[in-house]
CSV table of C-alpha atoms and ligand atoms in Angstrom, one decimal:
chain,number,residue,atom,x,y,z
A,877,MET,CA,-42.2,-27.0,135.8
A,878,ARG,CA,-40.9,-23.5,136.2
A,879,ARG,CA,-37.2,-24.6,136.2
A,880,ILE,CA,-37.4,-26.6,132.9
A,881,GLY,CA,-39.7,-23.9,131.4
A,882,TYR,CA,-37.2,-21.1,132.1
A,883,ARG,CA,-34.4,-23.4,130.9
A,884,THR,CA,-36.3,-23.9,127.6
A,885,ILE,CA,-36.9,-20.2,127.2
A,886,ASP,CA,-33.1,-19.5,127.7
A,887,PHE,CA,-32.3,-22.2,125.2
A,888,ILE,CA,-34.6,-20.6,122.6
A,889,VAL,CA,-33.5,-17.0,123.3
A,890,ASP,CA,-29.8,-18.0,123.1
A,891,HIS,CA,-30.5,-19.5,119.7
A,892,LEU,CA,-32.3,-16.4,118.4
A,893,VAL,CA,-29.8,-13.9,119.8
A,894,ASN,CA,-26.8,-15.7,118.2
A,895,LEU,CA,-28.4,-16.7,115.0
A,896,GLY,CA,-27.1,-14.0,112.8
A,897,THR,CA,-23.5,-14.5,113.8
A,898,SER,CA,-23.6,-18.3,113.5
A,899,SER,CA,-23.7,-20.8,110.7
A,900,THR,CA,-26.9,-21.3,108.6
A,901,GLY,CA,-26.7,-24.9,109.8
A,902,ARG,CA,-26.1,-28.2,108.2
A,903,THR,CA,-27.7,-31.2,106.7
A,904,ALA,CA,-26.4,-34.6,107.8
A,905,PRO,CA,-25.9,-38.1,106.3
A,906,GLY,CA,-28.5,-40.7,107.4
A,907,SER,CA,-25.7,-43.1,108.5
A,908,GLU,CA,-24.6,-40.5,111.0
A,909,ILE,CA,-27.8,-39.5,112.7
A,910,ARG,CA,-30.4,-42.2,112.1
A,911,PRO,CA,-28.8,-44.7,114.6
A,912,ARG,CA,-29.0,-42.1,117.3
A,913,PHE,CA,-32.8,-42.2,117.2
A,914,ASP,CA,-33.5,-45.7,116.0
A,915,LEU,CA,-34.0,-46.8,119.6
A,916,ASP,CA,-36.9,-47.7,121.9
A,917,PRO,CA,-37.6,-45.0,124.5
A,918,PRO,CA,-35.9,-45.6,127.9
A,919,GLU,CA,-37.9,-47.5,130.5
A,920,GLU,CA,-36.5,-45.2,133.3
A,921,PRO,CA,-36.6,-41.4,133.1
A,922,THR,CA,-33.6,-39.8,131.3
A,923,GLY,CA,-34.6,-36.4,132.8
A,924,PHE,CA,-35.4,-33.3,130.9
A,925,ASP,CA,-32.0,-31.7,130.9
A,926,ALA,CA,-30.2,-34.7,129.4
A,927,ALA,CA,-32.9,-35.0,126.8
A,928,LEU,CA,-32.6,-31.3,126.0
A,929,GLU,CA,-28.9,-31.8,125.4
A,930,THR,CA,-29.6,-34.6,123.0
A,931,ILE,CA,-32.0,-32.4,121.1
A,932,ALA,CA,-29.4,-29.7,120.9
A,933,ARG,CA,-26.6,-32.1,119.8
A,934,ASP,CA,-28.5,-34.5,117.5
A,935,VAL,CA,-31.5,-32.6,116.2
A,936,LEU,CA,-30.8,-28.8,116.2
A,937,ALA,CA,-27.1,-29.1,115.3
A,938,ASN,CA,-28.3,-31.1,112.2
A,939,THR,CA,-30.8,-28.5,111.1
A,940,VAL,CA,-30.6,-25.9,108.4
A,941,HIS,CA,-32.0,-22.8,110.1
A,942,VAL,CA,-34.7,-21.4,107.8
A,943,ASN,CA,-35.1,-18.5,110.2
A,944,HIS,CA,-31.5,-17.4,109.7
A,945,PRO,CA,-31.1,-14.0,108.2
A,946,ARG,CA,-28.9,-15.5,105.5
A,947,PHE,CA,-31.2,-18.3,104.6
A,948,PHE,CA,-32.5,-17.4,101.1
A,949,ALA,CA,-33.5,-20.9,99.9
A,950,PHE,CA,-37.0,-22.2,99.0
A,951,VAL,CA,-39.2,-19.9,101.1
A,952,PRO,CA,-37.6,-18.9,104.3
A,953,GLY,CA,-39.5,-19.2,107.6
A,954,PRO,CA,-38.4,-16.1,109.6
A,955,GLY,CA,-40.8,-17.0,112.4
A,956,ASN,CA,-41.1,-14.7,115.5
A,957,TYR,CA,-40.5,-15.2,119.1
A,958,VAL,CA,-44.0,-14.0,120.3
A,959,GLY,CA,-45.6,-16.5,117.9
A,960,ALA,CA,-43.5,-19.2,119.4
A,961,LEU,CA,-44.7,-18.2,122.9
A,962,ALA,CA,-48.3,-18.3,121.6
A,963,ASP,CA,-47.7,-21.9,120.5
A,964,ALA,CA,-46.5,-22.7,124.0
A,965,ILE,CA,-49.7,-21.1,125.4
A,966,ALA,CA,-51.9,-23.0,123.0
A,967,SER,CA,-50.2,-26.3,123.9
A,968,GLY,CA,-49.9,-25.5,127.6
A,969,PHE,CA,-53.7,-24.9,127.9
A,970,ASN,CA,-54.3,-27.6,125.2
A,971,VAL,CA,-57.0,-25.4,123.7
A,972,PHE,CA,-59.5,-27.3,121.6
A,973,ASN,CA,-60.2,-25.2,118.5
A,974,GLY,CA,-62.7,-27.6,116.9
A,975,THR,CA,-66.0,-26.4,118.2
A,976,TRP,CA,-67.7,-23.3,119.7
A,977,PHE,CA,-68.9,-25.6,122.6
A,978,ALA,CA,-65.3,-26.3,123.9
A,979,GLY,CA,-63.4,-23.3,122.4
A,980,ALA,CA,-65.7,-20.3,122.0
A,981,GLY,CA,-62.9,-17.8,122.6
A,982,ALA,CA,-60.6,-19.6,120.3
A,983,ALA,CA,-63.2,-19.8,117.5
A,984,ALA,CA,-64.0,-16.1,117.9
A,985,LEU,CA,-60.4,-15.1,117.8
A,986,GLU,CA,-59.8,-17.3,114.7
A,987,LEU,CA,-62.8,-15.8,113.0
A,988,GLY,CA,-61.5,-12.3,113.8
A,989,MET,CA,-58.1,-13.2,112.1
A,990,VAL,CA,-59.9,-14.8,109.1
A,991,ASN,CA,-62.0,-11.7,108.6
A,992,TRP,CA,-58.9,-9.4,108.9
A,993,LEU,CA,-57.0,-11.5,106.4
A,994,GLY,CA,-60.0,-11.4,104.1
A,995,ARG,CA,-60.2,-7.6,104.3
A,996,CYS,CA,-56.4,-7.3,103.7
A,997,CYS,CA,-56.8,-9.5,100.6
A,998,GLY,CA,-59.9,-7.5,99.3
A,999,MET,CA,-62.4,-10.3,99.9
A,1000,PRO,CA,-66.0,-9.4,100.7
A,1001,GLU,CA,-67.8,-9.8,104.0
A,1002,SER,CA,-69.5,-13.1,103.0
A,1003,THR,CA,-66.0,-14.7,103.1
A,1004,GLY,CA,-65.2,-17.5,105.5
A,1005,GLY,CA,-62.0,-19.2,106.2
A,1006,LEU,CA,-60.0,-21.6,108.4
A,1007,PHE,CA,-56.5,-21.9,109.6
A,1008,VAL,CA,-54.8,-25.1,108.5
A,1009,SER,CA,-51.3,-26.6,108.6
A,1010,GLY,CA,-50.0,-24.8,105.5
A,1011,GLY,CA,-50.5,-23.9,101.9
A,1012,SER,CA,-50.7,-27.5,100.7
A,1013,VAL,CA,-53.6,-28.3,102.9
A,1014,ALA,CA,-55.1,-24.9,102.2
A,1015,ASN,CA,-55.0,-25.6,98.5
A,1016,MET,CA,-56.5,-29.0,98.9
A,1017,SER,CA,-59.3,-27.8,101.2
A,1018,ALA,CA,-60.2,-24.9,98.8
A,1019,LEU,CA,-60.2,-27.2,95.8
A,1020,ALA,CA,-62.5,-29.6,97.7
A,1021,VAL,CA,-64.9,-26.7,98.1
A,1022,ALA,CA,-64.6,-25.9,94.4
A,1023,ARG,CA,-65.3,-29.5,93.5
A,1024,ARG,CA,-68.3,-29.6,95.6
A,1025,ALA,CA,-69.7,-26.2,94.5
A,1026,GLN,CA,-69.0,-26.6,90.8
A,1027,LEU,CA,-69.3,-30.3,90.2
A,1028,ASP,CA,-71.4,-31.5,93.1
A,1029,ASP,CA,-68.5,-33.9,93.5
A,1030,ARG,CA,-69.1,-35.6,90.1
A,1031,MET,CA,-65.6,-35.6,88.6
A,1032,GLU,CA,-66.1,-37.4,85.3
A,1033,GLY,CA,-64.9,-35.2,82.4
A,1034,ALA,CA,-64.1,-32.2,84.7
A,1035,THR,CA,-61.1,-30.2,83.8
A,1036,ILE,CA,-59.0,-27.7,85.7
A,1037,TYR,CA,-56.5,-25.1,84.5
A,1038,PHE,CA,-53.3,-23.6,85.9
A,1039,SER,CA,-50.0,-22.2,84.7
A,1040,ASP,CA,-46.9,-24.3,84.3
A,1041,GLN,CA,-45.4,-22.3,87.2
A,1042,THR,CA,-48.0,-23.4,89.7
A,1043,HIS,CA,-46.8,-25.0,92.9
A,1044,SER,CA,-46.8,-28.8,93.0
A,1045,SER,CA,-49.2,-28.9,96.0
A,1046,VAL,CA,-52.0,-28.0,93.6
A,1047,GLU,CA,-51.3,-31.1,91.5
A,1048,ARG,CA,-51.0,-33.2,94.6
A,1049,ALA,CA,-54.2,-31.9,96.0
A,1050,LEU,CA,-56.0,-32.7,92.8
A,1051,ARG,CA,-54.5,-36.2,92.8
A,1052,VAL,CA,-55.7,-36.8,96.4
A,1053,LEU,CA,-59.1,-35.4,95.5
A,1054,GLY,CA,-59.5,-38.1,92.8
A,1055,PHE,CA,-58.7,-36.2,89.6
A,1056,ARG,CA,-56.6,-38.0,87.0
A,1057,PRO,CA,-53.6,-36.5,85.3
A,1058,GLY,CA,-55.6,-36.2,82.0
A,1059,GLN,CA,-58.0,-33.8,83.7
A,1060,LEU,CA,-55.3,-31.2,84.5
A,1061,ARG,CA,-54.3,-28.5,82.0
A,1062,ARG,CA,-51.0,-26.9,82.3
A,1063,ILE,CA,-51.2,-23.5,80.6
A,1064,ALA,CA,-48.1,-21.8,79.1
A,1065,CYS,CA,-46.7,-18.6,80.6
A,1066,ASP,CA,-45.7,-15.4,79.0
A,1067,GLN,CA,-42.1,-14.0,79.2
A,1068,GLN,CA,-42.7,-12.9,82.8
A,1069,TYR,CA,-43.8,-16.4,83.9
A,1070,ARG,CA,-47.5,-15.3,84.2
A,1071,LEU,CA,-50.3,-17.4,82.9
A,1072,SER,CA,-51.1,-16.6,79.3
A,1073,MET,CA,-54.8,-15.6,78.9
A,1074,PRO,CA,-55.0,-16.5,75.2
A,1075,ALA,CA,-53.6,-19.9,76.0
A,1076,LEU,CA,-56.1,-20.3,78.8
A,1077,ALA,CA,-59.1,-19.3,76.7
A,1078,ARG,CA,-58.0,-21.6,73.9
A,1079,SER,CA,-57.7,-24.6,76.2
A,1080,VAL,CA,-61.1,-24.0,77.9
A,1081,ALA,CA,-62.8,-23.6,74.5
A,1082,GLU,CA,-61.1,-26.8,73.1
A,1083,ASP,CA,-62.3,-28.7,76.2
A,1084,ARG,CA,-65.8,-27.4,75.9
A,1085,ALA,CA,-65.9,-28.3,72.2
A,1086,ALA,CA,-64.7,-31.8,73.2
A,1087,GLY,CA,-67.7,-32.2,75.6
A,1088,LEU,CA,-65.5,-31.9,78.7
A,1089,ARG,CA,-66.6,-29.9,81.8
A,1090,PRO,CA,-64.1,-27.1,82.7
A,1091,PHE,CA,-64.8,-26.1,86.3
A,1092,CYS,CA,-61.9,-24.3,87.8
A,1093,VAL,CA,-58.9,-22.1,87.1
A,1094,VAL,CA,-56.0,-21.7,89.6
A,1095,GLY,CA,-54.1,-18.4,89.6
A,1096,ASN,CA,-50.9,-17.5,91.4
A,1097,ALA,CA,-50.5,-14.6,93.7
A,1098,GLY,CA,-46.7,-14.9,93.6
A,1099,THR,CA,-45.2,-18.1,92.2
A,1100,THR,CA,-42.5,-19.9,94.3
A,1101,ASN,CA,-40.0,-19.8,91.4
A,1102,THR,CA,-40.0,-16.1,90.5
A,1103,GLY,CA,-42.7,-14.4,92.5
A,1104,ALA,CA,-44.7,-13.9,89.3
A,1105,VAL,CA,-48.3,-12.8,89.8
A,1106,ASP,CA,-50.8,-14.1,87.3
A,1107,PRO,CA,-53.1,-11.6,85.5
A,1108,LEU,CA,-55.7,-12.0,88.2
A,1109,PRO,CA,-58.2,-9.3,87.1
A,1110,ASP,CA,-58.3,-10.8,83.6
A,1111,MET,CA,-58.7,-14.3,85.1
A,1112,ALA,CA,-61.5,-13.1,87.4
A,1113,GLU,CA,-63.3,-11.6,84.5
A,1114,PHE,CA,-62.8,-14.8,82.4
A,1115,THR,CA,-63.9,-17.2,85.1
A,1116,ARG,CA,-67.0,-15.1,85.9
A,1117,ARG,CA,-68.0,-15.1,82.2
A,1118,GLU,CA,-67.2,-18.8,81.8
A,1119,LYS,CA,-68.9,-19.7,85.1
A,1120,LEU,CA,-65.7,-21.3,86.4
A,1121,TRP,CA,-64.3,-21.2,90.0
A,1122,LEU,CA,-61.2,-19.1,90.5
A,1123,HIS,CA,-58.9,-20.4,93.2
A,1124,VAL,CA,-55.8,-18.2,93.9
A,1125,ASP,CA,-52.8,-19.9,95.4
A,1126,GLY,CA,-51.4,-17.1,97.5
A,1127,ALA,CA,-49.4,-19.4,99.8
A,1128,TYR,CA,-46.3,-17.5,98.9
A,1129,GLY,CA,-47.4,-14.0,98.1
A,1130,ALA,CA,-50.9,-13.2,99.3
A,1131,ALA,CA,-49.8,-12.2,102.8
A,1132,ALA,CA,-47.9,-9.3,101.2
A,1133,ALA,CA,-51.4,-7.7,100.8
A,1134,VAL,CA,-51.1,-6.7,104.4
A,1135,SER,CA,-48.8,-3.9,103.3
A,1136,GLU,CA,-49.9,-1.1,100.9
A,1137,ARG,CA,-47.0,-1.8,98.6
A,1138,GLY,CA,-47.7,-5.5,98.6
A,1139,ARG,CA,-51.4,-5.0,97.9
A,1140,ALA,CA,-50.6,-2.9,94.9
A,1141,LEU,CA,-48.7,-5.8,93.4
A,1142,LEU,CA,-51.7,-8.1,93.8
A,1143,PRO,CA,-54.6,-6.5,91.9
A,1144,GLY,CA,-57.7,-8.7,91.4
A,1145,MET,CA,-56.8,-11.1,94.2
A,1146,GLY,CA,-60.0,-10.2,96.1
A,1147,ASP,CA,-62.1,-11.5,93.2
A,1148,ALA,CA,-61.1,-15.1,93.9
A,1149,ASP,CA,-63.7,-17.6,94.9
A,1150,SER,CA,-61.1,-19.1,97.2
A,1151,LEU,CA,-57.7,-18.1,98.2
A,1152,SER,CA,-54.8,-19.8,100.0
A,1153,LEU,CA,-52.3,-18.0,102.2
A,1154,ASP,CA,-49.5,-19.0,104.5
A,1155,PRO,CA,-48.9,-16.9,107.5
A,1156,HIS,CA,-46.0,-19.1,108.3
A,1157,LYS,CA,-44.2,-17.6,105.3
A,1158,TRP,CA,-44.6,-13.9,104.8
A,1159,LEU,CA,-46.4,-13.1,108.0
A,1160,PHE,CA,-43.5,-14.5,110.0
A,1161,GLN,CA,-45.3,-17.1,112.1
A,1162,PRO,CA,-43.8,-20.4,113.3
A,1163,PHE,CA,-44.9,-23.5,111.3
A,1164,GLU,CA,-47.7,-24.6,110.9
A,1165,CYS,CA,-49.8,-21.7,110.1
A,1166,GLY,CA,-51.7,-21.7,106.8
A,1167,CYS,CA,-55.1,-20.4,106.0
A,1168,PHE,CA,-57.7,-20.7,103.2
A,1169,LEU,CA,-60.5,-18.2,102.5
A,1170,VAL,CA,-63.7,-18.9,100.6
A,1171,ARG,CA,-65.8,-16.1,99.2
A,1172,ASP,CA,-69.1,-17.8,100.2
A,1173,ALA,CA,-68.6,-19.3,103.7
A,1174,ASN,CA,-71.7,-21.4,103.3
A,1175,LEU,CA,-70.0,-23.5,100.7
A,1176,MET,CA,-67.4,-24.5,103.2
A,1177,LYS,CA,-70.1,-25.9,105.5
A,1178,GLU,CA,-71.8,-27.6,102.6
A,1179,THR,CA,-68.4,-29.3,101.8
A,1180,PHE,CA,-67.3,-30.3,105.2
A,1181,ARG,CA,-70.1,-30.4,107.7
A,1182,ILE,CA,-71.3,-33.7,109.1
A,1183,MET,CA,-73.4,-33.9,112.3
A,1184,PRO,CA,-72.8,-37.2,114.2
A,1185,ASP,CA,-74.7,-38.1,117.4
A,1186,TYR,CA,-71.8,-37.5,119.6
A,1187,LEU,CA,-71.6,-33.9,118.5
A,1188,GLN,CA,-75.3,-33.2,118.9
A,1189,ASP,CA,-74.7,-30.9,121.9
A,1190,VAL,CA,-72.2,-29.0,119.9
A,1191,HIS,CA,-74.6,-28.2,117.0
A,1192,ARG,CA,-77.2,-26.9,119.4
A,1193,TYR,CA,-75.0,-23.8,119.5
A,1194,PRO,CA,-75.9,-21.7,116.4
A,1195,GLU,CA,-72.3,-20.5,116.2
A,1196,VAL,CA,-69.3,-21.2,114.0
A,1197,HIS,CA,-67.8,-24.6,114.7
A,1198,PRO,CA,-64.4,-24.7,113.0
A,1199,CYS,CA,-64.8,-28.5,112.5
A,1200,ASP,CA,-67.6,-27.7,110.0
A,1201,TYR,CA,-65.2,-25.7,107.8
A,1202,GLY,CA,-62.4,-28.1,107.1
A,1203,ILE,CA,-61.2,-31.7,107.5
A,1204,GLN,CA,-60.0,-31.6,111.2
A,1205,LEU,CA,-62.1,-32.0,114.3
A,1206,THR,CA,-59.5,-31.7,116.9
A,1207,ARG,CA,-57.4,-28.7,115.9
A,1208,GLU,CA,-54.5,-26.9,117.5
A,1209,PHE,CA,-55.1,-23.2,118.1
A,1210,ARG,CA,-53.1,-21.8,115.1
A,1211,ALA,CA,-54.6,-18.4,114.9
A,1212,LEU,CA,-53.4,-17.5,118.3
A,1213,LYS,CA,-49.8,-16.9,117.2
A,1214,LEU,CA,-50.8,-14.6,114.4
A,1215,TRP,CA,-53.1,-12.7,116.8
A,1216,LEU,CA,-50.6,-12.4,119.7
A,1217,SER,CA,-47.8,-11.3,117.5
A,1218,LEU,CA,-50.0,-8.7,115.7
A,1219,GLN,CA,-51.1,-7.4,119.1
A,1220,THR,CA,-47.6,-7.3,120.5
A,1221,PHE,CA,-45.8,-5.7,117.6
A,1222,GLY,CA,-48.7,-3.9,115.9
A,1223,ALA,CA,-49.7,-4.2,112.3
A,1224,ALA,CA,-47.4,-1.4,111.2
A,1225,ALA,CA,-44.4,-3.5,112.1
A,1226,PHE,CA,-45.7,-6.3,109.9
A,1227,ARG,CA,-46.3,-3.9,107.0
A,1228,GLY,CA,-42.7,-2.6,107.4
A,1229,ALA,CA,-41.3,-6.1,107.6
A,1230,ILE,CA,-43.1,-7.1,104.4
A,1231,ASP,CA,-41.8,-4.0,102.6
A,1232,ARG,CA,-38.4,-4.8,103.8
A,1233,GLY,CA,-38.5,-8.1,102.0
A,1234,LEU,CA,-39.6,-6.5,98.8
A,1235,GLU,CA,-36.7,-4.0,99.1
A,1236,LEU,CA,-34.1,-6.6,99.9
A,1237,ALA,CA,-34.6,-8.5,96.6
A,1238,GLU,CA,-34.4,-5.2,94.8
A,1239,TYR,CA,-31.2,-4.4,96.7
A,1240,ALA,CA,-29.8,-7.8,95.7
A,1241,GLU,CA,-30.7,-7.3,92.1
A,1242,ARG,CA,-29.0,-3.9,92.0
A,1243,SER,CA,-25.9,-5.3,93.7
A,1244,LEU,CA,-25.7,-8.2,91.2
A,1245,ARG,CA,-26.2,-5.8,88.2
A,1246,ALA,CA,-23.4,-3.6,89.6
A,1247,ARG,CA,-20.9,-6.5,89.6
A,1248,ASP,CA,-19.3,-8.3,86.7
A,1249,GLY,CA,-20.4,-11.8,85.7
A,1250,TRP,CA,-24.0,-11.9,86.8
A,1251,VAL,CA,-27.1,-12.0,84.5
A,1252,ILE,CA,-30.5,-11.3,86.0
A,1253,GLU,CA,-32.9,-14.1,84.8
A,1254,SER,CA,-35.9,-12.8,86.6
A,1255,ALA,CA,-36.0,-9.3,88.1
A,1256,ALA,CA,-36.8,-8.8,91.7
A,1257,GLN,CA,-40.5,-9.3,92.3
A,1258,MET,CA,-42.4,-10.2,95.4
A,1259,ALA,CA,-39.0,-10.6,97.2
A,1260,ILE,CA,-37.5,-13.1,94.8
A,1261,VAL,CA,-34.7,-12.6,92.3
A,1262,CYS,CA,-33.2,-15.3,90.0
A,1263,PHE,CA,-29.8,-14.9,88.3
A,1264,ARG,CA,-27.0,-16.8,86.7
A,1265,ARG,CA,-23.2,-16.7,86.3
A,1266,GLU,CA,-22.0,-15.7,82.9
A,1267,PRO,CA,-19.8,-16.7,81.3
A,1268,ALA,CA,-20.0,-19.9,83.3
A,1269,GLY,CA,-17.6,-22.1,81.2
A,1270,GLY,CA,-17.8,-25.9,81.2
A,1271,ASP,CA,-21.3,-27.1,82.1
A,1272,PRO,CA,-23.2,-24.0,83.4
A,1273,ASP,CA,-26.0,-26.0,84.9
A,1274,ALA,CA,-23.6,-28.2,86.9
A,1275,LEU,CA,-21.7,-25.1,88.0
A,1276,HIS,CA,-24.8,-23.5,89.5
A,1277,LEU,CA,-25.8,-26.7,91.3
A,1278,ASP,CA,-22.3,-27.0,92.7
A,1279,ILE,CA,-22.4,-23.5,93.9
A,1280,VAL,CA,-25.6,-24.2,95.9
A,1281,HIS,CA,-24.0,-27.4,97.3
A,1282,SER,CA,-20.8,-25.5,98.3
A,1283,MET,CA,-22.8,-22.8,100.0
A,1284,LEU,CA,-24.7,-25.3,102.0
A,1285,GLU,CA,-21.5,-27.0,103.1
A,1286,ASP,CA,-19.9,-23.7,103.9
A,1287,GLY,CA,-22.8,-22.5,106.1
A,1288,PHE,CA,-22.3,-18.8,105.7
A,1289,ALA,CA,-25.5,-18.4,103.7
A,1290,THR,CA,-27.9,-20.8,102.1
A,1291,LEU,CA,-29.7,-20.5,98.8
A,1292,THR,CA,-31.2,-22.8,96.2
A,1293,SER,CA,-31.5,-23.1,92.5
A,1294,THR,CA,-34.5,-23.6,90.2
A,1295,ASN,CA,-35.0,-24.1,86.4
A,1296,LEU,CA,-36.1,-21.2,84.2
A,1297,ARG,CA,-36.5,-21.8,80.4
A,1298,GLY,CA,-34.6,-25.0,80.7
A,1299,ARG,CA,-31.6,-23.6,82.5
A,1300,VAL,CA,-30.5,-23.9,86.1
A,1301,VAL,CA,-30.5,-20.5,87.8
A,1302,LEU,CA,-29.7,-19.3,91.3
A,1303,ARG,CA,-32.6,-17.8,93.4
A,1304,LEU,CA,-32.7,-15.6,96.4
A,1305,CYS,CA,-35.9,-15.3,98.4
A,1306,THR,CA,-35.6,-12.4,100.8
A,1307,ILE,CA,-38.7,-12.3,103.1
A,1308,ASN,CA,-36.7,-12.3,106.3
A,1309,PRO,CA,-36.8,-8.8,107.6
A,1310,ARG,CA,-33.8,-9.4,109.9
A,1311,THR,CA,-31.6,-9.7,106.8
A,1312,THR,CA,-29.2,-6.7,106.4
A,1313,ASP,CA,-27.9,-5.1,103.2
A,1314,GLU,CA,-24.5,-6.3,104.5
A,1315,ASP,CA,-25.8,-9.9,104.6
A,1316,ILE,CA,-26.8,-9.6,100.9
A,1317,GLU,CA,-23.4,-8.2,99.9
A,1318,ARG,CA,-21.4,-10.8,101.8
A,1319,THR,CA,-23.6,-13.5,100.4
A,1320,ILE,CA,-22.9,-12.4,96.8
A,1321,ASP,CA,-19.2,-12.2,97.7
A,1322,ARG,CA,-19.4,-15.8,98.8
A,1323,LEU,CA,-21.2,-16.8,95.6
A,1324,GLU,CA,-18.4,-15.1,93.6
A,1325,TYR,CA,-15.8,-16.9,95.6
A,1326,PHE,CA,-17.3,-20.3,94.9
A,1327,ALA,CA,-18.1,-19.5,91.3
A,1328,ALA,CA,-14.4,-18.7,90.7
A,1329,LYS,CA,-13.2,-21.7,92.7
A,1330,LEU,CA,-15.5,-24.2,90.9
A,1331,ALA,CA,-15.1,-22.8,87.4
B,1866,LIG,C1,-45.1,-22.9,100.0
B,1866,LIG,C2,-46.1,-22.9,98.9
B,1866,LIG,C3,-47.2,-23.8,98.9
B,1866,LIG,C4,-47.2,-25.0,99.9
B,1866,LIG,O1,-47.4,-24.5,101.2
B,1866,LIG,P1,-46.9,-25.3,102.5
B,1866,LIG,O2,-47.1,-24.3,103.6
B,1866,LIG,O3,-45.5,-25.6,102.3
B,1866,LIG,O4,-47.7,-26.5,102.6
B,1866,LIG,C5,-48.2,-23.7,97.9
B,1866,LIG,N1,-48.1,-22.8,97.0
B,1866,LIG,C6,-47.1,-21.9,96.9
B,1866,LIG,C7,-47.1,-20.8,95.9
B,1866,LIG,C8,-46.1,-21.9,97.9
B,1866,LIG,O5,-45.1,-21.0,97.8
């Protein structure tokens, strides 16, 4: 056990130490790697070392490293080593984080982390929460509470509102929860990609006039596309007046509230009835570490708690049983990684790392503006900047998509594109605190190289 354990640690540490000087990784054609795994497991032992070599050669060598300091695509997953060790401890002890009965310490630690996140986000003491796999499940869980609290689960004629920049996980959650597409209202944004309040008010009024039942508004604390923050204070006032539930999707940006600077960018977030956040993004945790908070913890219990006979001994303990607050009974101990890394590094290191992400996008924007041939399409906000090559010649959209593809093949740095106002733009998401200014400069050099080559 010790030998293969130490070997595994060496394997991980070698990866992390060499990450910045190696390629961002590769994707691979199915024809190349599917056959390597389309096999029944061996009857006789292969042995740990041989299997580890297979993992290195066939899995990890065909991975794009989202923790690489020059991975700027989608939302990076910087991760952290102490968090990874916490996952090993949680697995090694196979801690059951579903009930107080079996996991009192784990439940208490998780509650402590939920309460801390709630305070960081400006939520009141009545707030409850639960760690889940990620933002998608956080959104779905929170919207299930909203459905219960606002509609008593009667969905006929109920309508829900969110900006056209809202993450697709919200739409998917609503689909799974049983809402039809006709019950979803996509509200237009202003020039800065924030939900338009007049458009929201109009849509709600129209629906009420038509005899429908508006019940919820979803706001963004940092959109995935541009980092835009919806006008949350106005939305909170509106939803209070209209007796609607305000859910805030902070899966991308809410964690920034841990830092002073980040919190100043997220006014009104604490007025949400529910809030999703993703410590596996901007709080640097290994996947899967998401969380949702609900202003009135009792509503979570009303939504999710069921008391079967075989758990009667559990419910004799008048304590918090995590299984009563979400859809999982057996749960891995996700809060441990956040707790252990906060203890090890201290909260100040996290604040600094968040601020570093904010600064890196601003640095990238300055560098792009100082060079010829780049147009900023969405200025740096919440560690995201979007930009475009101009003049691009030929088919500009195709050029930008080809640049992304060439960068992926090249492996020096990885970024992705998105669409803004009907045009393809390049996008850098800079939440990895291990990224250097030099990484940004060399990445833009590389973009210029491919832009010239492909033009
Ligand atoms: C990433 C993201 C999600 C989905 O979270 P997962 O952890 O990928 O499930 C939801 N909303 C926003 C704004 C996000 O950025």
